Coordinates of C-alpha atoms in Angstrom, one line a residue:
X1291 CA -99.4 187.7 204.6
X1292 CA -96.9 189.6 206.4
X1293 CA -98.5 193.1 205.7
X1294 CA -101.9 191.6 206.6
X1295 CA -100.3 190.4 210.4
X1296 CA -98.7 193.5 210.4
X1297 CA -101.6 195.6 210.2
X1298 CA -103.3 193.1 212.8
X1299 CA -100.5 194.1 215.2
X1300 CA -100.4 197.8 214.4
X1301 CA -104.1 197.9 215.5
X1302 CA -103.6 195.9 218.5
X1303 CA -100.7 198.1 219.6
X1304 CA -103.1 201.4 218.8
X1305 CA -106.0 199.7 220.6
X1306 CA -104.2 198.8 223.9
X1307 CA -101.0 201.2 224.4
X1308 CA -98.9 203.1 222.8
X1309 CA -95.6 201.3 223.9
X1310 CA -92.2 202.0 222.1
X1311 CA -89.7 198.9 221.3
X1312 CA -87.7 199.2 224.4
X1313 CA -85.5 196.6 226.4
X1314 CA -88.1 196.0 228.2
X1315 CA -89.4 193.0 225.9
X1316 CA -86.3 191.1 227.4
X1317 CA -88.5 191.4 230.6
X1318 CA -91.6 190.8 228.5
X1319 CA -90.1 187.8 227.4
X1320 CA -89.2 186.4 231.0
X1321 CA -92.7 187.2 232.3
X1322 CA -94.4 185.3 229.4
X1323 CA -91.7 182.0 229.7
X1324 CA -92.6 182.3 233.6
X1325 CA -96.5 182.6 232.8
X1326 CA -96.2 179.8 230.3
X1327 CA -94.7 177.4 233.1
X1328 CA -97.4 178.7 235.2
X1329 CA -99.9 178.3 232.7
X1330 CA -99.1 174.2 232.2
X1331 CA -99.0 173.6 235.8
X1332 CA -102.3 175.4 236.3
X1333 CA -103.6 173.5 233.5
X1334 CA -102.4 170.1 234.8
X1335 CA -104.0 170.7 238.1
X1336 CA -107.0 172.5 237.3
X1337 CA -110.6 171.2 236.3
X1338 CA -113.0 174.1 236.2
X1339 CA -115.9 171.7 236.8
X1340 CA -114.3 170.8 239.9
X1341 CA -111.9 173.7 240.9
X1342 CA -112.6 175.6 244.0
X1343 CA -114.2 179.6 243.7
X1344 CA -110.4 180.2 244.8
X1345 CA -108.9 178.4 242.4
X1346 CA -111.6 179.2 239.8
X1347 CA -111.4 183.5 240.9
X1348 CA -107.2 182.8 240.8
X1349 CA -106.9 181.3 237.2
X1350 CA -109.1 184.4 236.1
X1351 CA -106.8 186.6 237.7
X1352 CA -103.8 185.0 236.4
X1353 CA -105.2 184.8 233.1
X1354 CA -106.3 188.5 232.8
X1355 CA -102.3 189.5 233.6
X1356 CA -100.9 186.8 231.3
X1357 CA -103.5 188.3 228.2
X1358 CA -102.1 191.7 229.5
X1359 CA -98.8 190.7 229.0
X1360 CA -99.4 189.2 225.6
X1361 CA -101.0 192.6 224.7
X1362 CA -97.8 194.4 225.9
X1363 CA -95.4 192.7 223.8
X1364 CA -97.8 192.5 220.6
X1365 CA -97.3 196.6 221.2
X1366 CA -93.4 196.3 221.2
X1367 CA -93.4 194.1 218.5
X1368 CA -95.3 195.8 216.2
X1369 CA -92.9 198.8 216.7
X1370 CA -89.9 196.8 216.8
X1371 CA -91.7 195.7 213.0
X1372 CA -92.2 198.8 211.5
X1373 CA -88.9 200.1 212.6
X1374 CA -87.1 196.7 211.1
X1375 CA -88.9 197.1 207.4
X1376 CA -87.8 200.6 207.5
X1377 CA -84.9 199.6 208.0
X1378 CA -85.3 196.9 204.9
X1379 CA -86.6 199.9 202.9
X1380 CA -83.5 201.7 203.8
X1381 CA -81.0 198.8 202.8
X1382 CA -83.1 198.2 199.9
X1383 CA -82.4 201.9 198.3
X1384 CA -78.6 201.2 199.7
X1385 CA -78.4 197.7 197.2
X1386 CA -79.9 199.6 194.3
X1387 CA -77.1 202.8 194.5
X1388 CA -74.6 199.9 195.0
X1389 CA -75.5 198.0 191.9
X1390 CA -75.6 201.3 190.0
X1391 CA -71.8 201.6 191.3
X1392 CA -71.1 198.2 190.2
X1393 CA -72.3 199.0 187.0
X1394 CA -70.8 201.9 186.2
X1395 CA -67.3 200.7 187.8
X1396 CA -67.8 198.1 185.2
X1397 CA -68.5 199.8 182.2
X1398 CA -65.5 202.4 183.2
X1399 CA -63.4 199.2 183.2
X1400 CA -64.8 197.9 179.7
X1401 CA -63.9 201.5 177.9
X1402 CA -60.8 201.3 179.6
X1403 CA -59.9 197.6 178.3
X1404 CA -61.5 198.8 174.5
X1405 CA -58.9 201.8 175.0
X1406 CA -56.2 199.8 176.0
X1407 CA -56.9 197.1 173.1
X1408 CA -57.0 200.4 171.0
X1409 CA -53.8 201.9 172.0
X1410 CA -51.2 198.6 173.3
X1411 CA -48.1 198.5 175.6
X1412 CA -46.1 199.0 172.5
X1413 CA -47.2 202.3 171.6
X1414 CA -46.4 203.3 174.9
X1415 CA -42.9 202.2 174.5
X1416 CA -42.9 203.3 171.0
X1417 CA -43.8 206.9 172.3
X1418 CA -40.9 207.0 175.1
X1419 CA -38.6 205.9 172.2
X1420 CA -39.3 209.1 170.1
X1421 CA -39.1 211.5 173.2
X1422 CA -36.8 214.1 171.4
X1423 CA -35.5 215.0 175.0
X1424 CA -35.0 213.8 178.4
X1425 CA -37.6 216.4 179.4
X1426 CA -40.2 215.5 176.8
X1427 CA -39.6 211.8 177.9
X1428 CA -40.0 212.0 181.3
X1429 CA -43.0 213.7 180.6
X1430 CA -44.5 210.9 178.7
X1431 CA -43.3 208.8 181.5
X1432 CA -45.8 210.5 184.1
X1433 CA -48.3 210.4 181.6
X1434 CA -48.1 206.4 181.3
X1435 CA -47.6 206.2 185.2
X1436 CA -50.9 208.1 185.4
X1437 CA -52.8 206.0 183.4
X1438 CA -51.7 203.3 184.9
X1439 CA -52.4 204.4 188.2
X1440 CA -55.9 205.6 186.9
X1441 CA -56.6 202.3 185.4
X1442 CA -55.5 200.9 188.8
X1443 CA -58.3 203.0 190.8
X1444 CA -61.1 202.0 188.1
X1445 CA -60.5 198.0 188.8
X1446 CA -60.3 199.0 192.3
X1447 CA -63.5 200.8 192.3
X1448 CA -65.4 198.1 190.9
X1449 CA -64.0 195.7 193.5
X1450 CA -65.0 197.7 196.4
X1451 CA -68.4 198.1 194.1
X1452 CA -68.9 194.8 194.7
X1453 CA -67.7 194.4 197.7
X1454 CA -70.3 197.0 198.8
X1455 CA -72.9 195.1 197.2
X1456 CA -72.1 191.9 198.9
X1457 CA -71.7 193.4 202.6
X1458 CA -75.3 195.0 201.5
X1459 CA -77.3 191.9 200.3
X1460 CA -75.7 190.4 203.3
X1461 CA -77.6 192.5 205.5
X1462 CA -80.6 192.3 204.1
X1463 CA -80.6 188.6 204.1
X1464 CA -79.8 189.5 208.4
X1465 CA -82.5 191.8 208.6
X1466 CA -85.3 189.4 206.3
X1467 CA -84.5 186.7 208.7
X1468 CA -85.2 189.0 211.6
X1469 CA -88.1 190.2 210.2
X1470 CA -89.5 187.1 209.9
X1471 CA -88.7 186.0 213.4
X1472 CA -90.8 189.2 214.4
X1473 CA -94.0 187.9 212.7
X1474 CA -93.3 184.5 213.6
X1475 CA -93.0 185.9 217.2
X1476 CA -96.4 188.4 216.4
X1477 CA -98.4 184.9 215.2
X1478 CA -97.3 183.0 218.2
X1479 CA -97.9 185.5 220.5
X1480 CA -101.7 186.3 218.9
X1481 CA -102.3 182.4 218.8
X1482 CA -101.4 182.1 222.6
X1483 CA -103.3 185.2 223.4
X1484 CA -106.6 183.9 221.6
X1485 CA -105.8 180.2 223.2
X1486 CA -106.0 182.6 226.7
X1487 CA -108.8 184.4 225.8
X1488 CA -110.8 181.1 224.7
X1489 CA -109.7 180.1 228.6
X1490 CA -110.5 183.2 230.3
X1491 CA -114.2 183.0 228.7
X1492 CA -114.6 179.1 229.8
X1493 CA -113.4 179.7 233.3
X1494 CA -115.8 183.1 233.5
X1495 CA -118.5 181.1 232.5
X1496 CA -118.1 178.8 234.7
X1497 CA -117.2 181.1 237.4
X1498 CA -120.6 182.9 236.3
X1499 CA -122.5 180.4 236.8
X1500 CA -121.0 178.8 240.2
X1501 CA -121.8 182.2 241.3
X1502 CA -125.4 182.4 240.3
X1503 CA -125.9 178.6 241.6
X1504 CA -124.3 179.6 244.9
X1505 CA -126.5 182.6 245.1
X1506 CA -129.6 180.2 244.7
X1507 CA -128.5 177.7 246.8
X1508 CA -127.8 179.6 249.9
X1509 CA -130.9 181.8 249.0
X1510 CA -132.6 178.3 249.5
X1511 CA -130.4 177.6 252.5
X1512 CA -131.2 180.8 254.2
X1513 CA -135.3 180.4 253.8
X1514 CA -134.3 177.2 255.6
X1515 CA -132.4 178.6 258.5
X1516 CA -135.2 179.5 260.7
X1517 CA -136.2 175.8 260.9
X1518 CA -132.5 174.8 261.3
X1519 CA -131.8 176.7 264.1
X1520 CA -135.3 175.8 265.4
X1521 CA -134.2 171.9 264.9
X1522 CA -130.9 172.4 267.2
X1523 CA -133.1 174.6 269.9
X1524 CA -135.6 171.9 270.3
X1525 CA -132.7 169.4 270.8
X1526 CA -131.0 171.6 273.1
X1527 CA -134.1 171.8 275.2
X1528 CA -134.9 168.3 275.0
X1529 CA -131.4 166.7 276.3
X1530 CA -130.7 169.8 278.6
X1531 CA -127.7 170.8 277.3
X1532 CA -125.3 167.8 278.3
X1533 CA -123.2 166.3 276.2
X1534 CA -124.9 163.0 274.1
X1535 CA -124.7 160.0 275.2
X1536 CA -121.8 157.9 273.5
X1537 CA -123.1 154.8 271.4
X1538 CA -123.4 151.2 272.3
X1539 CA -120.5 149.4 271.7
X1540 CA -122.0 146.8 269.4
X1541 CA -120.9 148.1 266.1
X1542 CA -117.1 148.8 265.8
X1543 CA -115.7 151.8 264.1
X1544 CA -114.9 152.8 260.7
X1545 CA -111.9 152.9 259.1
X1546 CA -110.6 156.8 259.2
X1547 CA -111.5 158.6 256.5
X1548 CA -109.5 160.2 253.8
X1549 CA -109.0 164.1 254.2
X1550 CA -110.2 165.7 250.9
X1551 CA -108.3 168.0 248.3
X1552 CA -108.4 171.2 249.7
X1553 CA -106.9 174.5 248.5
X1554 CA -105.6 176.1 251.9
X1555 CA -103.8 175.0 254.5
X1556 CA -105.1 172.9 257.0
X1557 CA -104.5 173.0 260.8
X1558 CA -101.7 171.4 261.9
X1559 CA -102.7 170.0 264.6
X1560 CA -106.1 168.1 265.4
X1561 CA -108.6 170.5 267.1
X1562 CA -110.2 169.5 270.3
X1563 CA -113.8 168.7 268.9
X1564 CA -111.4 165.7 267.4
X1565 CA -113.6 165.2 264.3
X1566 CA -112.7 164.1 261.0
X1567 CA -113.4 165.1 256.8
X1568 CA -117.1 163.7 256.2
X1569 CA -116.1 162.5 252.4
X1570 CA -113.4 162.4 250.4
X1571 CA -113.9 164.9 247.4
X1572 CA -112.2 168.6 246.3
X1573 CA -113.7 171.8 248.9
X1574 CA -115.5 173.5 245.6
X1575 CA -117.0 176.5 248.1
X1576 CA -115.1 177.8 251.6
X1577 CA -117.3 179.1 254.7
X1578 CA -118.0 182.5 254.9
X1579 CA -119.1 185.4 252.7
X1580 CA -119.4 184.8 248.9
X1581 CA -120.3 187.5 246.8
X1582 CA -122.1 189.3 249.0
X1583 CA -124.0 186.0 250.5
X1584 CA -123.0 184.2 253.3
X1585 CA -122.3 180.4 253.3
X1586 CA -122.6 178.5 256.8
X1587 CA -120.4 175.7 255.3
X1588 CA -118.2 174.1 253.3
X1589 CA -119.1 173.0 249.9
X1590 CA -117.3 168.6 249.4
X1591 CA -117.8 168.0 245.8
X1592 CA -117.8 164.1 245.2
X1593 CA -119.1 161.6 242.8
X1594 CA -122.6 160.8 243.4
X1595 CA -123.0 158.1 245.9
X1596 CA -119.6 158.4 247.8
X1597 CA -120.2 157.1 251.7
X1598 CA -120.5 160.4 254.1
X1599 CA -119.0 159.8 257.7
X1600 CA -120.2 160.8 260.7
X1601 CA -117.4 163.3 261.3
X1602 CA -117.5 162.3 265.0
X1603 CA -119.3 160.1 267.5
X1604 CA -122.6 161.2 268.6
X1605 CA -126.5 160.9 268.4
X1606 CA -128.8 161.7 265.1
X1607 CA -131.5 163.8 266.1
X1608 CA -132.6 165.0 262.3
X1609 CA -133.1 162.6 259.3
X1610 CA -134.9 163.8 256.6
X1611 CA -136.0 166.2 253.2
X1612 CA -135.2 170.0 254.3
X1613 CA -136.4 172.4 251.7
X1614 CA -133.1 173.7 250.0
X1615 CA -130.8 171.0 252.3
X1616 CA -132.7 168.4 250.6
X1617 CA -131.8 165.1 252.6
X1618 CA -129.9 165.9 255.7
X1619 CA -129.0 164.4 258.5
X1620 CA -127.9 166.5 261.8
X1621 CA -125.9 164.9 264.3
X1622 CA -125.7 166.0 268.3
X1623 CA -122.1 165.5 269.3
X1624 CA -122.7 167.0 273.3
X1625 CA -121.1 170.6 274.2
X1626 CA -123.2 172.4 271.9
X1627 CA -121.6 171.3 269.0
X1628 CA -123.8 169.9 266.2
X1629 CA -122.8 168.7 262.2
X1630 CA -125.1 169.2 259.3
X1631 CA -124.6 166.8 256.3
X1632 CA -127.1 168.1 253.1
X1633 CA -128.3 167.3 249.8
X1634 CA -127.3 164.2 250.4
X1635 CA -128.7 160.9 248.0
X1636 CA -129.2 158.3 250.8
X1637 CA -129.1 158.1 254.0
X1638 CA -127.9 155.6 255.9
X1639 CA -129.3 156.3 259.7
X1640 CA -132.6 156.9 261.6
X1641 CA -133.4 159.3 264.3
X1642 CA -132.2 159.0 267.4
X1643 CA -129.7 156.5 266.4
X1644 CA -126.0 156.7 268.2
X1645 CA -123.3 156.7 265.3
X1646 CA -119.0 156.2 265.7
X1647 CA -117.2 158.7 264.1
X1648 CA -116.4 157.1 260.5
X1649 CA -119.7 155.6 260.8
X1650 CA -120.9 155.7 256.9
X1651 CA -124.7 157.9 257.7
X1652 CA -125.5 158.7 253.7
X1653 CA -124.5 159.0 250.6
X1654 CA -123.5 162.2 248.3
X1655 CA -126.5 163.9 245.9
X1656 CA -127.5 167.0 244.9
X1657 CA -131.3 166.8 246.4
X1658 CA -132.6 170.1 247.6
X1659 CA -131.2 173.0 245.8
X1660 CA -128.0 171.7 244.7
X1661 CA -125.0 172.7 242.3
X1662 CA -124.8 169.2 241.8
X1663 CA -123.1 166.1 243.4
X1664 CA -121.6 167.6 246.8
X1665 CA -122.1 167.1 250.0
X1666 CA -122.9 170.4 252.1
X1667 CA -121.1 170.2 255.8
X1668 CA -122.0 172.6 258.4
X1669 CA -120.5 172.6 261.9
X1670 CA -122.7 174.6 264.8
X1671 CA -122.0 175.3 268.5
X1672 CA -124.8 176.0 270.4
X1673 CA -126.9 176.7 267.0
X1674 CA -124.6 179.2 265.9
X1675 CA -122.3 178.4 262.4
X1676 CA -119.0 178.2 262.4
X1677 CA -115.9 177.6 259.8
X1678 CA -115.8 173.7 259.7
X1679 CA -112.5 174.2 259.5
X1680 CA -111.4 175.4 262.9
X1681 CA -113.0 171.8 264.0
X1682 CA -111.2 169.3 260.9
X1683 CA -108.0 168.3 261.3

């Protein structure tokens, strides 16, 4: 098993770069505990069915450099691997020339015990005894010392033999354990990358396909545009331009409505217009150009059937089925300022009806050509779009 992850690795490295074992895997290290941390938080936050494009083209990002990164130390690894079982090779040869030492320390010891058994203490003295001179016997004296000494170094040999051997086997048993933490490392790191990879793909998809519903949608939205701005000139002309006319006071107002999850900041202060979020619900799609199309408004997505507000007091001019808009209803809030609601389920108004702000006018859908349950909010001045969110709070 470990030669078959090896060989994974040593491709891996060959495929993506040739990186040496360096210290920068400390860094490697950091970046992936700091991506992992990232990683959890993004996962406990996002939904890809209900995540902005932001958040959506962000996670692809992020997941692209934390694949990257997995690749980068997978490269280092796989060096840091070959170098370590060369190194095991290396203390390998070094155990099997120190147990040839130990075994020849150890015969040398048992010829010297069968010579010793052979030729006793006494005959040593015996031999000193018939020195026929003081010269001839210290002779013989440095001759026994000698021995002595000799069968000294032999026992010593062999200890150091062993000794040898054991600081050996020691370090192979250090460098086995640190081999293994290198494919342990190389299996976690592969598992996480494919766990990534599995990600990326899911949030591409999706991504994929938000863009191609998008596409359609404000394709259908633009065909309808014509008509739209038609809708607001006709109303211009009819009242004349002055503001609308504020609403009887027989109903009173809603309740304020919640502001929705959004993923940038919002103003800080209320704008003049004074108007509030439409629905409660996640901003799925911003104002502005997307992928080479532009969008006239801000994408609420919502369960289907959540109440839609009027985001401020004024008269309906425009309840109805239009084309990709499906059922909208356009409100006239005076000063050339008009709100779009689309693709809406229900609505809850008539034409020419005056409407509080928080007034409940409809109900989320996805009639018309729709991603699915949202609600599609435009705000205009003077027919013209503009970023709803220079007028929310």
């Amino acid at each position: 098993m470990p030669g078959r992850v090896f060989a994974v690795v040593l491709t891996l490295a060959l495929l993506f770069a040739p990186v040496e074992a360096s210290p920068l895997e400390g860094d490697l290290d950091d970046s992936l505990d700091e991506n992992a941390a990232q990683q959890q938080a993004a996962e406990d936050e996002l939904n890809v069915l209900e995540a902005s494009d932001l958040q959506l083209e962000s996670e692809l990002s992020r997941l692209g450099q934390q694949i990257e990164d997995h690749r980068r130390l997978l490269a280092v690894t796989s060096w840091e691997i070959m170098e370590a079982e060369a190194e095991m090779a290396r203390l390998n040869d070094e155990i099997l020339a120190a147990e040839q030492a130990v075994e020849e320390a150890t015969e040398a010891v048992k010829e010297r015990a069968i010579d010793a058994y052979m030729q006793p203490q006494m005959a040593e003295a015996a031999a000193l005894l018939a020195a026929e001179d003081m010269n001839q016997f210290g002779e013989r004296l440095v001759m026994i010392e000698q021995l002595h000494e000799r069968d000294r170094e032999i026992l010593l040999a062999k200890e150091e033999a062993e000794r040898r051997l054991g600081e050996k086997r020691a370090e192979v048993a250090v460098a086995e354990a640190h081999l293994k933490e290198l494919h342990e490392r190389t299996n976690d790191a592969l598992a996480e990358m494919e766990a990534d990879q599995h990600q990326q793909l899911l949030v591409k998809e999706t991504l994929d396909q938000r863009i191609a519903e998008l596409e359609d949608e404000i394709g259908a939205l633009e065909a309808e545009e014509a008509t739209i701005a038609s809708l607001i000139a006709a109303r211009e002309s009819e009242v004349g331009g002055p503001p609308a006319a504020r609403a009887p006071e027989d109903e009173p107002p809603s309740a304020p409505a919640p502001v929705p999850t959004t993923t940038t900041t919002t103003i800080a202060n209320p704008p003049s217009d004074g108007l509030i979020w439409p629905t409660s619900g996640v901003v799925t799609s911003e104002f502005g150009m997307r992928w080479g199309r532009m969008h006239n408004g801000i994408d609420i997505a919502a369960p289907l059937g959540t109440s839609i507000w009027a985001a401020a007091s004024g008269q309906v001019f425009f309840v109805g089925y239009q084309g990709g808009y499906g059922n909208t209803v356009m409100i006239d809030h005076g000063n050339g300022l008009v709100t779009l609601y689309a693709h809406q389920s229900s609505m809850a108004v008539y034409s020419g009806q005056y409407v509080d702000q928080g007034q409940v006018i409809g109900y989320v859908g996805s009639t018309g050509n729709s991603t699915g349950p949202h609600l599609h909010f435009e705000t205009r001045v003077n027919g013209a779009p503009q970023n709803p969110r220079n007028h929310l709070p």
